[in-house]
């Protein structure tokens, strides 16, 4: 298990396995501890239905109270044990509507039903880790921790060919519990536009990036448009930009009546090549000298440069800003996932 | 004396408490019609009968392991315990809820 690539399987821990592991109960508790440790080490995702947490707590506390004869001490230990595992396990959220979806018979264990319902609802490849055979009765994807480890059921490593170029789920898998929580908060207070979260985001983003102000808007397209409008970009202006980006970069230039002039990228970084930027700006100067109407830049004034930082690498701003200063042009840096990057 | 017992989630309990004299037997046998017996919910039913009561060692830990963290939290109570059936856990939960919310 030297490979740190996470498995595609998502383990969902049943109450009994968590209690066994935390209290070292029975002959197989080490299997549960091992699986939890692998979750802690990022080898596999681990989840727990939020409904199970109180049950785990009650059983832990009761068991420990019986041994310590001290409720405060048993409470402290039970909380500390839960805190430990909730540092890496993710809670499957429960909004309250799940009960309506349960297909339960009289006498069925609703908590187990919820584990199945929530796993199916939120996870792509759930495997319930349990020692309750009831899950097999309803044909849920479930296994005893010993079976999981003995048969490597959780180590279904992805085929490199399966790795998508853009995998938005990857980051969401990490953030999902927090996102669900925040979405629920917004739905409850109902301030969908300019709510308190917007102000908080702007403040925290400004601090993170190290600027005085941050103004959030509805999309990256609007952000680009606003910046160019602020600089009075319009017909007759040329904006030099990269062709290797989302089409909105060129779209907003055209939207304002200006002309996008593409400067090719450096094939090593995929970002705007400063050498080619310098050549492009020279083209404007020679165009104005010769008034050559066949050139696409003829009659245009270079007003600005819009760069795009790609794949975690900022552009060469030392050189690009130098070229911009020399030519009294404005360099607008379009950040993508490289927020907070430094040169 | 006839006693009423309630079978639920793999456990039986007395419908009303009965206190026995010290010399009374404390194990009783009941018969349940095999037609009503389900296959059970415990995946590994054998583990419940392990008995560590006389000498309960601490779970083995390695430096940096999760077990080390758990043992550290539990201190003197970091010991290997008897297994518990699904029914045992259910009963323990019911007792805890009863005690918490009915003030016993």
Coordinates of C-alpha atoms in Angstrom, one line a residue:
Chain A
X1 CA 0.0 0.0 0.0
X2 CA 2.7 2.4 -0.9
X3 CA 0.5 4.0 -3.4
X4 CA -1.2 7.1 -2.0
X5 CA -3.8 7.3 -4.8
X6 CA -7.2 7.0 -3.1
X7 CA -9.5 4.1 -3.9
X8 CA -12.7 4.6 -5.7
X9 CA -14.6 2.7 -3.0
X10 CA -16.2 4.8 -0.3
X11 CA -16.4 3.0 3.0
X12 CA -19.5 3.7 5.1
X13 CA -18.9 2.6 8.7
X14 CA -21.8 1.1 10.6
X15 CA -22.3 1.9 14.3
X16 CA -21.1 -1.5 15.5
X17 CA -17.8 -1.4 13.7
X18 CA -17.0 2.1 15.1
X19 CA -17.8 1.0 18.6
X20 CA -15.8 -2.2 18.2
X21 CA -12.8 -0.3 16.9
X22 CA -12.9 2.4 19.5
X23 CA -13.4 0.1 22.4
X24 CA -11.4 -2.8 21.1
X25 CA -14.4 -5.1 21.3
X26 CA -14.4 -8.7 20.1
X27 CA -12.0 -10.8 18.0
X28 CA -12.1 -8.5 14.9
X29 CA -11.8 -5.0 16.2
X30 CA -8.3 -4.6 14.7
X31 CA -9.8 -4.9 11.2
X32 CA -12.0 -1.9 11.9
X33 CA -9.1 0.0 13.4
X34 CA -7.0 -0.8 10.3
X35 CA -9.7 0.4 7.9
X36 CA -10.1 3.6 9.9
X37 CA -6.4 4.1 9.9
X38 CA -6.4 3.7 6.1
X39 CA -9.1 6.4 5.9
X40 CA -7.0 8.6 8.2
X41 CA -4.0 8.1 5.8
X42 CA -6.0 9.0 2.7
X43 CA -6.0 5.6 1.1
X44 CA -9.7 5.3 1.0
X45 CA -12.7 7.5 1.7
X46 CA -14.5 6.9 5.0
X47 CA -18.1 8.1 5.8
X48 CA -20.5 7.7 8.6
X49 CA -24.2 8.4 8.6
X50 CA -24.7 11.5 10.8
X51 CA -27.6 9.7 12.5
X52 CA -25.1 7.0 13.8
X53 CA -23.0 9.4 15.7
X54 CA -25.3 9.8 18.6
X55 CA -25.8 6.0 18.8
X56 CA -22.0 5.5 18.8
X57 CA -21.7 8.1 21.5
X58 CA -24.4 6.6 23.7
X59 CA -23.0 3.1 23.5
X60 CA -19.4 4.3 24.1
X61 CA -20.5 6.4 27.1
X62 CA -22.6 3.6 28.6
X63 CA -19.9 1.0 28.2
X64 CA -17.2 3.3 29.7
X65 CA -19.5 4.5 32.5
X66 CA -20.0 0.9 33.5
X67 CA -16.3 0.5 33.8
X68 CA -15.2 3.8 35.3
X69 CA -18.3 4.4 37.4
X70 CA -17.8 8.0 36.6
X71 CA -20.1 9.7 34.1
X72 CA -17.9 12.8 33.6
X73 CA -14.9 10.6 32.8
X74 CA -16.9 8.4 30.4
X75 CA -18.4 11.4 28.7
X76 CA -14.9 12.9 28.2
X77 CA -13.5 9.7 26.8
X78 CA -16.5 9.1 24.5
X79 CA -16.2 12.6 23.1
X80 CA -12.5 12.4 22.6
X81 CA -12.8 9.1 20.8
X82 CA -15.5 10.5 18.5
X83 CA -13.4 13.7 18.0
X84 CA -10.5 11.5 16.9
X85 CA -12.3 9.6 14.2
X86 CA -14.3 12.6 13.0
X87 CA -11.0 14.3 12.2
X88 CA -11.0 12.1 9.1
X89 CA -14.4 10.4 8.7
X90 CA -17.0 12.5 6.8
X91 CA -20.6 12.6 8.0
X92 CA -23.3 11.7 5.5
X93 CA -25.7 14.6 5.9
X94 CA -29.3 14.2 6.7
X95 CA -31.8 16.9 5.8
X96 CA -34.9 15.3 7.3
X97 CA -36.5 14.2 4.1
X98 CA -34.8 10.8 4.0
X99 CA -37.4 9.2 6.3
X100 CA -40.0 9.8 3.7
X101 CA -37.9 7.8 1.2
X102 CA -37.5 4.8 3.5
X103 CA -39.0 1.6 2.4
X104 CA -39.2 0.1 5.8
X105 CA -41.3 -2.7 7.2
X106 CA -42.7 -2.7 10.7
X107 CA -39.9 -3.5 13.1
X108 CA -37.1 -2.7 10.7
X109 CA -34.1 -0.8 12.1
X110 CA -34.5 2.7 10.8
X111 CA -30.9 3.6 11.5
X112 CA -29.7 0.9 9.2
X113 CA -32.3 1.9 6.6
X114 CA -30.9 5.4 6.8
X115 CA -27.3 4.2 6.3
X116 CA -28.4 2.5 3.0
X117 CA -30.5 5.5 1.8
X118 CA -27.9 8.1 2.6
X119 CA -25.1 6.0 1.0
X120 CA -27.0 5.6 -2.2
X121 CA -28.0 9.2 -2.3
X122 CA -24.6 10.9 -1.7
X123 CA -22.0 8.3 -2.7
X124 CA -21.0 6.8 -6.0
X125 CA -19.4 3.5 -4.8
X126 CA -20.4 2.9 -1.2
X127 CA -19.4 -0.2 0.7
X128 CA -21.0 -0.5 4.1
X129 CA -18.6 -1.9 6.6
X130 CA -20.7 -3.8 9.2
X131 CA -21.1 -7.0 11.1
X132 CA -24.9 -6.8 10.8
X133 CA -26.1 -9.4 8.2
X134 CA -29.3 -7.5 7.8
X135 CA -27.6 -5.4 5.1
X136 CA -27.2 -8.6 3.0
X137 CA -30.8 -9.4 3.4
X138 CA -31.7 -6.3 1.5
X139 CA -28.9 -6.8 -1.0
X140 CA -27.0 -3.7 0.1
X141 CA -23.3 -3.4 -0.8
X142 CA -21.9 -4.5 2.6
X143 CA -19.1 -6.5 4.1
X144 CA -17.5 -7.4 7.4
X145 CA -14.3 -5.5 8.0
X146 CA -12.3 -8.8 8.0
X147 CA -13.7 -9.6 4.5
X148 CA -13.0 -6.1 3.3
X149 CA -9.3 -6.4 4.3
X150 CA -8.8 -10.1 3.5
X151 CA -10.2 -9.6 0.0
X152 CA -8.9 -6.0 -0.6
X153 CA -12.5 -5.0 -1.3
X154 CA -11.6 -1.3 -0.6
X155 CA -8.5 -1.1 -2.6
X156 CA -10.1 -0.8 -6.0
X157 CA -7.4 1.5 -7.4
X158 CA -8.6 3.5 -10.4
X159 CA -7.2 2.6 -13.8
X160 CA -5.1 5.6 -14.8
X161 CA -7.2 5.7 -18.0
X162 CA -10.3 6.4 -15.9
X163 CA -8.9 9.6 -14.4
X164 CA -10.9 12.5 -15.9
X165 CA -9.2 15.6 -17.3
X166 CA -11.5 17.7 -15.1
X167 CA -12.8 16.0 -12.0
X168 CA -14.9 18.4 -10.0
X169 CA -16.0 15.6 -7.8
X170 CA -12.5 15.2 -6.4
X171 CA -12.5 18.4 -4.5
X172 CA -16.2 18.1 -3.7
X173 CA -15.6 14.8 -2.0
X174 CA -13.3 16.5 0.4
X175 CA -15.5 19.6 1.0
X176 CA -18.9 18.0 0.8
X177 CA -19.9 17.9 4.4
X178 CA -18.9 21.5 4.9
X179 CA -20.6 22.5 1.7
X180 CA -23.8 20.8 2.7
X181 CA -23.7 22.5 6.0
X182 CA -23.3 25.9 4.5
X183 CA -25.9 25.4 1.8
X184 CA -28.4 24.4 4.5
X185 CA -27.5 27.6 6.4
X186 CA -28.2 29.7 3.4
X187 CA -31.5 27.9 2.6
X188 CA -32.5 28.6 6.2
X189 CA -31.8 32.3 6.4
X190 CA -33.0 32.8 2.8
X191 CA -30.6 35.7 1.9
X192 CA -29.7 34.3 -1.4
X193 CA -28.4 37.6 -2.8
X194 CA -25.7 39.7 -1.0
X195 CA -26.2 37.5 2.1
X196 CA -23.6 37.4 4.9
X197 CA -21.6 34.7 3.2
X198 CA -20.8 37.0 0.3
X199 CA -19.3 39.6 2.6
X200 CA -17.4 37.0 4.4
X201 CA -16.1 35.5 1.2
X202 CA -14.9 38.9 -0.1
X203 CA -13.1 39.7 3.1
X204 CA -11.4 36.3 3.4
X205 CA -10.4 36.2 -0.3
X206 CA -8.9 39.7 -0.1
X207 CA -6.9 38.7 3.0
X208 CA -5.8 35.5 1.3
X209 CA -4.7 37.1 -1.9
X210 CA -3.2 40.1 -0.1
X211 CA -5.3 42.9 -1.6
X212 CA -7.3 45.8 -0.1
X213 CA -10.6 44.9 -1.8
X214 CA -12.4 42.0 -3.3
X215 CA -15.6 42.2 -5.3
X216 CA -17.4 38.9 -6.1
X217 CA -19.6 38.6 -9.1
X218 CA -21.8 35.9 -10.7
X219 CA -19.2 34.5 -13.0
X220 CA -15.6 34.7 -14.3
X221 CA -17.1 36.2 -17.5
X222 CA -18.6 39.1 -15.5
X223 CA -15.4 39.6 -13.6
X224 CA -13.5 40.0 -16.9
X225 CA -16.1 42.3 -18.3
X226 CA -16.2 44.5 -15.3
X227 CA -12.4 44.9 -15.2
X228 CA -12.4 45.9 -18.9
X229 CA -15.3 48.2 -18.5
X230 CA -13.5 49.9 -15.6
X231 CA -10.6 50.6 -18.0
X232 CA -13.0 52.0 -20.6
X233 CA -12.2 49.4 -23.2
X234 CA -14.3 49.8 -26.4
X235 CA -14.3 50.0 -30.2
X236 CA -10.9 50.7 -31.7
X237 CA -9.1 49.1 -28.8
X238 CA -7.1 45.9 -29.0
X239 CA -6.7 43.6 -26.0
X240 CA -3.9 41.1 -26.3
X241 CA -4.7 37.8 -24.8
X242 CA -4.0 34.1 -24.9
X243 CA -5.9 31.7 -27.2
X244 CA -5.4 28.8 -24.8
X245 CA -8.3 29.5 -22.4
X246 CA -12.0 29.4 -21.9
X247 CA -13.7 31.4 -24.7
X248 CA -15.1 34.0 -22.2
X249 CA -11.7 35.7 -22.2
X250 CA -12.1 36.7 -25.8
X251 CA -15.8 36.9 -25.7
X252 CA -15.9 39.9 -23.2
X253 CA -13.4 41.8 -25.3
X254 CA -15.6 41.4 -28.4
X255 CA -18.7 42.2 -26.3
X256 CA -17.3 45.7 -25.5
X257 CA -16.6 46.3 -29.2
X258 CA -12.9 45.9 -28.8
X259 CA -10.8 43.4 -30.7
X260 CA -9.0 40.4 -29.2
X261 CA -5.5 39.9 -30.5
X262 CA -4.2 36.5 -29.7
X263 CA -0.6 36.0 -28.5
X264 CA 0.5 32.4 -28.6
X265 CA 1.5 30.4 -25.5
X266 CA 4.8 29.1 -24.3
X267 CA 4.4 25.3 -24.9
X268 CA 6.4 24.6 -21.7
X269 CA 4.0 26.4 -19.4
X270 CA 0.8 26.8 -21.6
X271 CA 0.8 30.5 -20.5
X272 CA 1.2 33.6 -22.6
X273 CA 4.7 33.7 -24.1
X274 CA 6.3 37.1 -23.2
X275 CA 8.6 37.0 -26.3
X276 CA 5.6 36.6 -28.6
X277 CA 3.8 39.4 -26.6
X278 CA 6.7 41.7 -27.4
X279 CA 6.5 40.8 -31.0
X280 CA 2.8 41.4 -31.1
X281 CA 3.1 44.8 -29.7
X282 CA 5.8 45.7 -32.2
X283 CA 3.3 44.7 -34.9
X284 CA 1.0 47.5 -33.7
X285 CA 3.9 50.0 -33.9
X286 CA 4.9 49.0 -37.4
X287 CA 1.3 48.9 -38.5
X288 CA 0.8 52.5 -37.4
X289 CA 4.0 53.5 -39.2
X290 CA 3.1 51.8 -42.5
X291 CA -0.7 52.1 -42.3
X292 CA -0.9 48.6 -43.7
X293 CA -4.6 47.8 -43.8
X294 CA -4.0 44.1 -44.5
X295 CA -2.7 43.6 -41.0
X296 CA -5.4 42.6 -38.5
X297 CA -4.1 45.1 -36.0
X298 CA -4.4 48.0 -38.4
X299 CA -6.2 51.0 -36.9
X300 CA -6.3 49.5 -33.4
X301 CA -4.8 50.9 -30.2
X302 CA -3.3 48.3 -27.9
X303 CA -5.2 49.1 -24.7
X304 CA -4.5 46.1 -22.5
X305 CA -3.2 42.6 -21.9
X306 CA -5.3 39.9 -20.4
X307 CA -3.3 36.9 -19.2
X308 CA -4.5 33.6 -17.9
X309 CA -2.6 31.5 -15.3
X310 CA -3.1 27.9 -16.1
X311 CA -2.5 24.6 -14.3
X312 CA -1.1 26.1 -11.1
X313 CA 1.6 28.2 -13.0
X314 CA 1.5 31.9 -13.0
X315 CA 2.6 33.7 -16.2
X316 CA 6.0 35.4 -16.3
X317 CA 4.7 38.6 -14.8
X318 CA 8.2 40.2 -14.4
X319 CA 8.5 40.3 -18.1
X320 CA 4.9 40.8 -19.1
X321 CA 4.5 43.7 -16.7
X322 CA 7.7 45.2 -18.0
X323 CA 6.4 45.0 -21.6
X324 CA 3.1 46.6 -20.4
X325 CA 4.9 49.5 -18.7
X326 CA 7.1 50.1 -21.7
X327 CA 4.0 50.3 -23.9
X328 CA 1.7 52.1 -21.4
X329 CA -0.6 49.2 -21.6
X330 CA -2.6 47.7 -18.8
X331 CA -1.9 44.1 -17.7
X332 CA -4.9 42.4 -16.3
X333 CA -4.2 39.1 -14.7
X334 CA -7.0 36.5 -14.9
X335 CA -6.6 34.1 -12.1
X336 CA -8.0 30.7 -12.3
X337 CA -7.4 28.0 -9.7
X338 CA -4.1 29.6 -9.0
X339 CA -5.5 32.0 -6.4
X340 CA -2.9 32.9 -3.9
X341 CA 0.0 31.8 -6.1
X342 CA 3.2 33.8 -5.9
X343 CA 5.9 34.5 -8.3
Chain B
X1 CA -44.3 -18.4 39.1
X2 CA -44.8 -17.5 35.5
X3 CA -42.7 -14.8 33.9
X4 CA -43.4 -12.8 30.8
X5 CA -40.3 -12.1 28.7
X6 CA -40.1 -10.0 25.5
X7 CA -37.8 -11.1 22.7
X8 CA -36.5 -8.3 20.6
X9 CA -33.5 -7.6 18.4
X10 CA -31.7 -10.9 19.4
X11 CA -32.3 -10.3 23.2
X12 CA -34.9 -11.2 25.7
X13 CA -35.9 -9.1 28.7
X14 CA -38.3 -9.4 31.5
X15 CA -41.6 -7.5 31.1
X16 CA -41.5 -6.7 34.8
X17 CA -38.4 -7.0 37.1
X18 CA -38.0 -10.1 39.3
X19 CA -35.6 -10.2 42.1
X20 CA -34.3 -13.6 43.1
X21 CA -33.0 -14.9 46.3
X22 CA -29.2 -15.3 46.4
X23 CA -29.3 -19.1 46.2
X24 CA -31.8 -19.2 43.3
X25 CA -30.7 -20.4 39.9
X26 CA -30.0 -17.5 37.5
X27 CA -30.0 -19.3 34.2
X28 CA -33.3 -20.5 32.7
X29 CA -34.1 -22.1 29.4
X30 CA -36.9 -21.3 27.1
X31 CA -38.0 -23.0 24.0
X32 CA -38.9 -21.1 20.8
X33 CA -40.6 -22.8 17.9
X34 CA -37.9 -23.2 15.2
X35 CA -40.4 -21.8 12.6
X36 CA -40.0 -18.4 14.2
X37 CA -36.2 -18.4 14.4
X38 CA -34.5 -16.2 11.9
X39 CA -30.9 -16.8 10.8
X40 CA -29.6 -14.0 13.0
X41 CA -28.0 -10.7 12.3
X42 CA -24.4 -11.2 13.6
X43 CA -22.0 -11.7 10.8
X44 CA -19.5 -13.5 12.9
X45 CA -21.6 -14.9 15.8
X46 CA -18.6 -16.7 17.3
X47 CA -16.8 -13.6 18.4
X48 CA -19.4 -12.8 21.1
X49 CA -18.3 -15.8 23.1
X50 CA -14.7 -14.9 23.5
X51 CA -13.9 -14.2 27.1
X52 CA -11.2 -11.8 28.1
X53 CA -12.7 -11.2 31.5
X54 CA -9.8 -12.7 33.5
X55 CA -6.9 -11.1 31.7
X56 CA -7.7 -8.2 29.4
X57 CA -4.6 -7.0 27.6
X58 CA -4.2 -3.6 26.0
X59 CA -4.6 -3.5 22.2
X60 CA -1.3 -3.7 20.5
X61 CA -0.1 -0.3 19.1
X62 CA 2.6 0.9 16.8
X63 CA 4.1 4.4 16.9
X64 CA 2.0 6.8 14.9
X65 CA -0.9 4.3 14.6
X66 CA -4.5 5.1 15.2
X67 CA -4.5 2.4 17.9
X68 CA -1.9 4.4 19.8
X69 CA -4.1 7.5 19.7
X70 CA -7.1 5.4 21.0
X71 CA -5.1 3.8 23.7
X72 CA -3.9 7.3 24.8
X73 CA -7.4 8.6 25.1
X74 CA -8.6 5.6 27.0
X75 CA -5.6 5.4 29.4
X76 CA -6.2 2.6 31.9
X77 CA -9.3 1.6 30.1
X78 CA -7.5 0.7 26.9
X79 CA -8.2 -3.0 27.1
X80 CA -9.5 -5.6 24.7
X81 CA -13.2 -6.3 25.5
X82 CA -15.6 -9.1 24.9
X83 CA -17.4 -9.1 21.6
X84 CA -21.0 -7.7 21.5
X85 CA -23.8 -9.0 19.4
X86 CA -26.1 -6.7 17.4
X87 CA -28.8 -7.4 20.0
X88 CA -26.4 -6.6 22.9
X89 CA -25.7 -3.2 21.4
X90 CA -29.4 -2.6 20.8
X91 CA -30.2 -3.4 24.4
X92 CA -27.4 -1.2 25.7
X93 CA -28.7 1.7 23.6
X94 CA -32.2 1.2 24.8
X95 CA -31.0 1.1 28.4
X96 CA -29.0 4.3 27.9
X97 CA -32.0 6.1 26.3
X98 CA -34.3 4.9 29.1
X99 CA -31.9 6.1 31.7
X100 CA -31.2 9.5 30.0
X101 CA -34.7 10.4 29.1
X102 CA -36.8 8.7 31.7
X103 CA -34.7 9.8 34.6
X104 CA -33.9 6.5 36.1

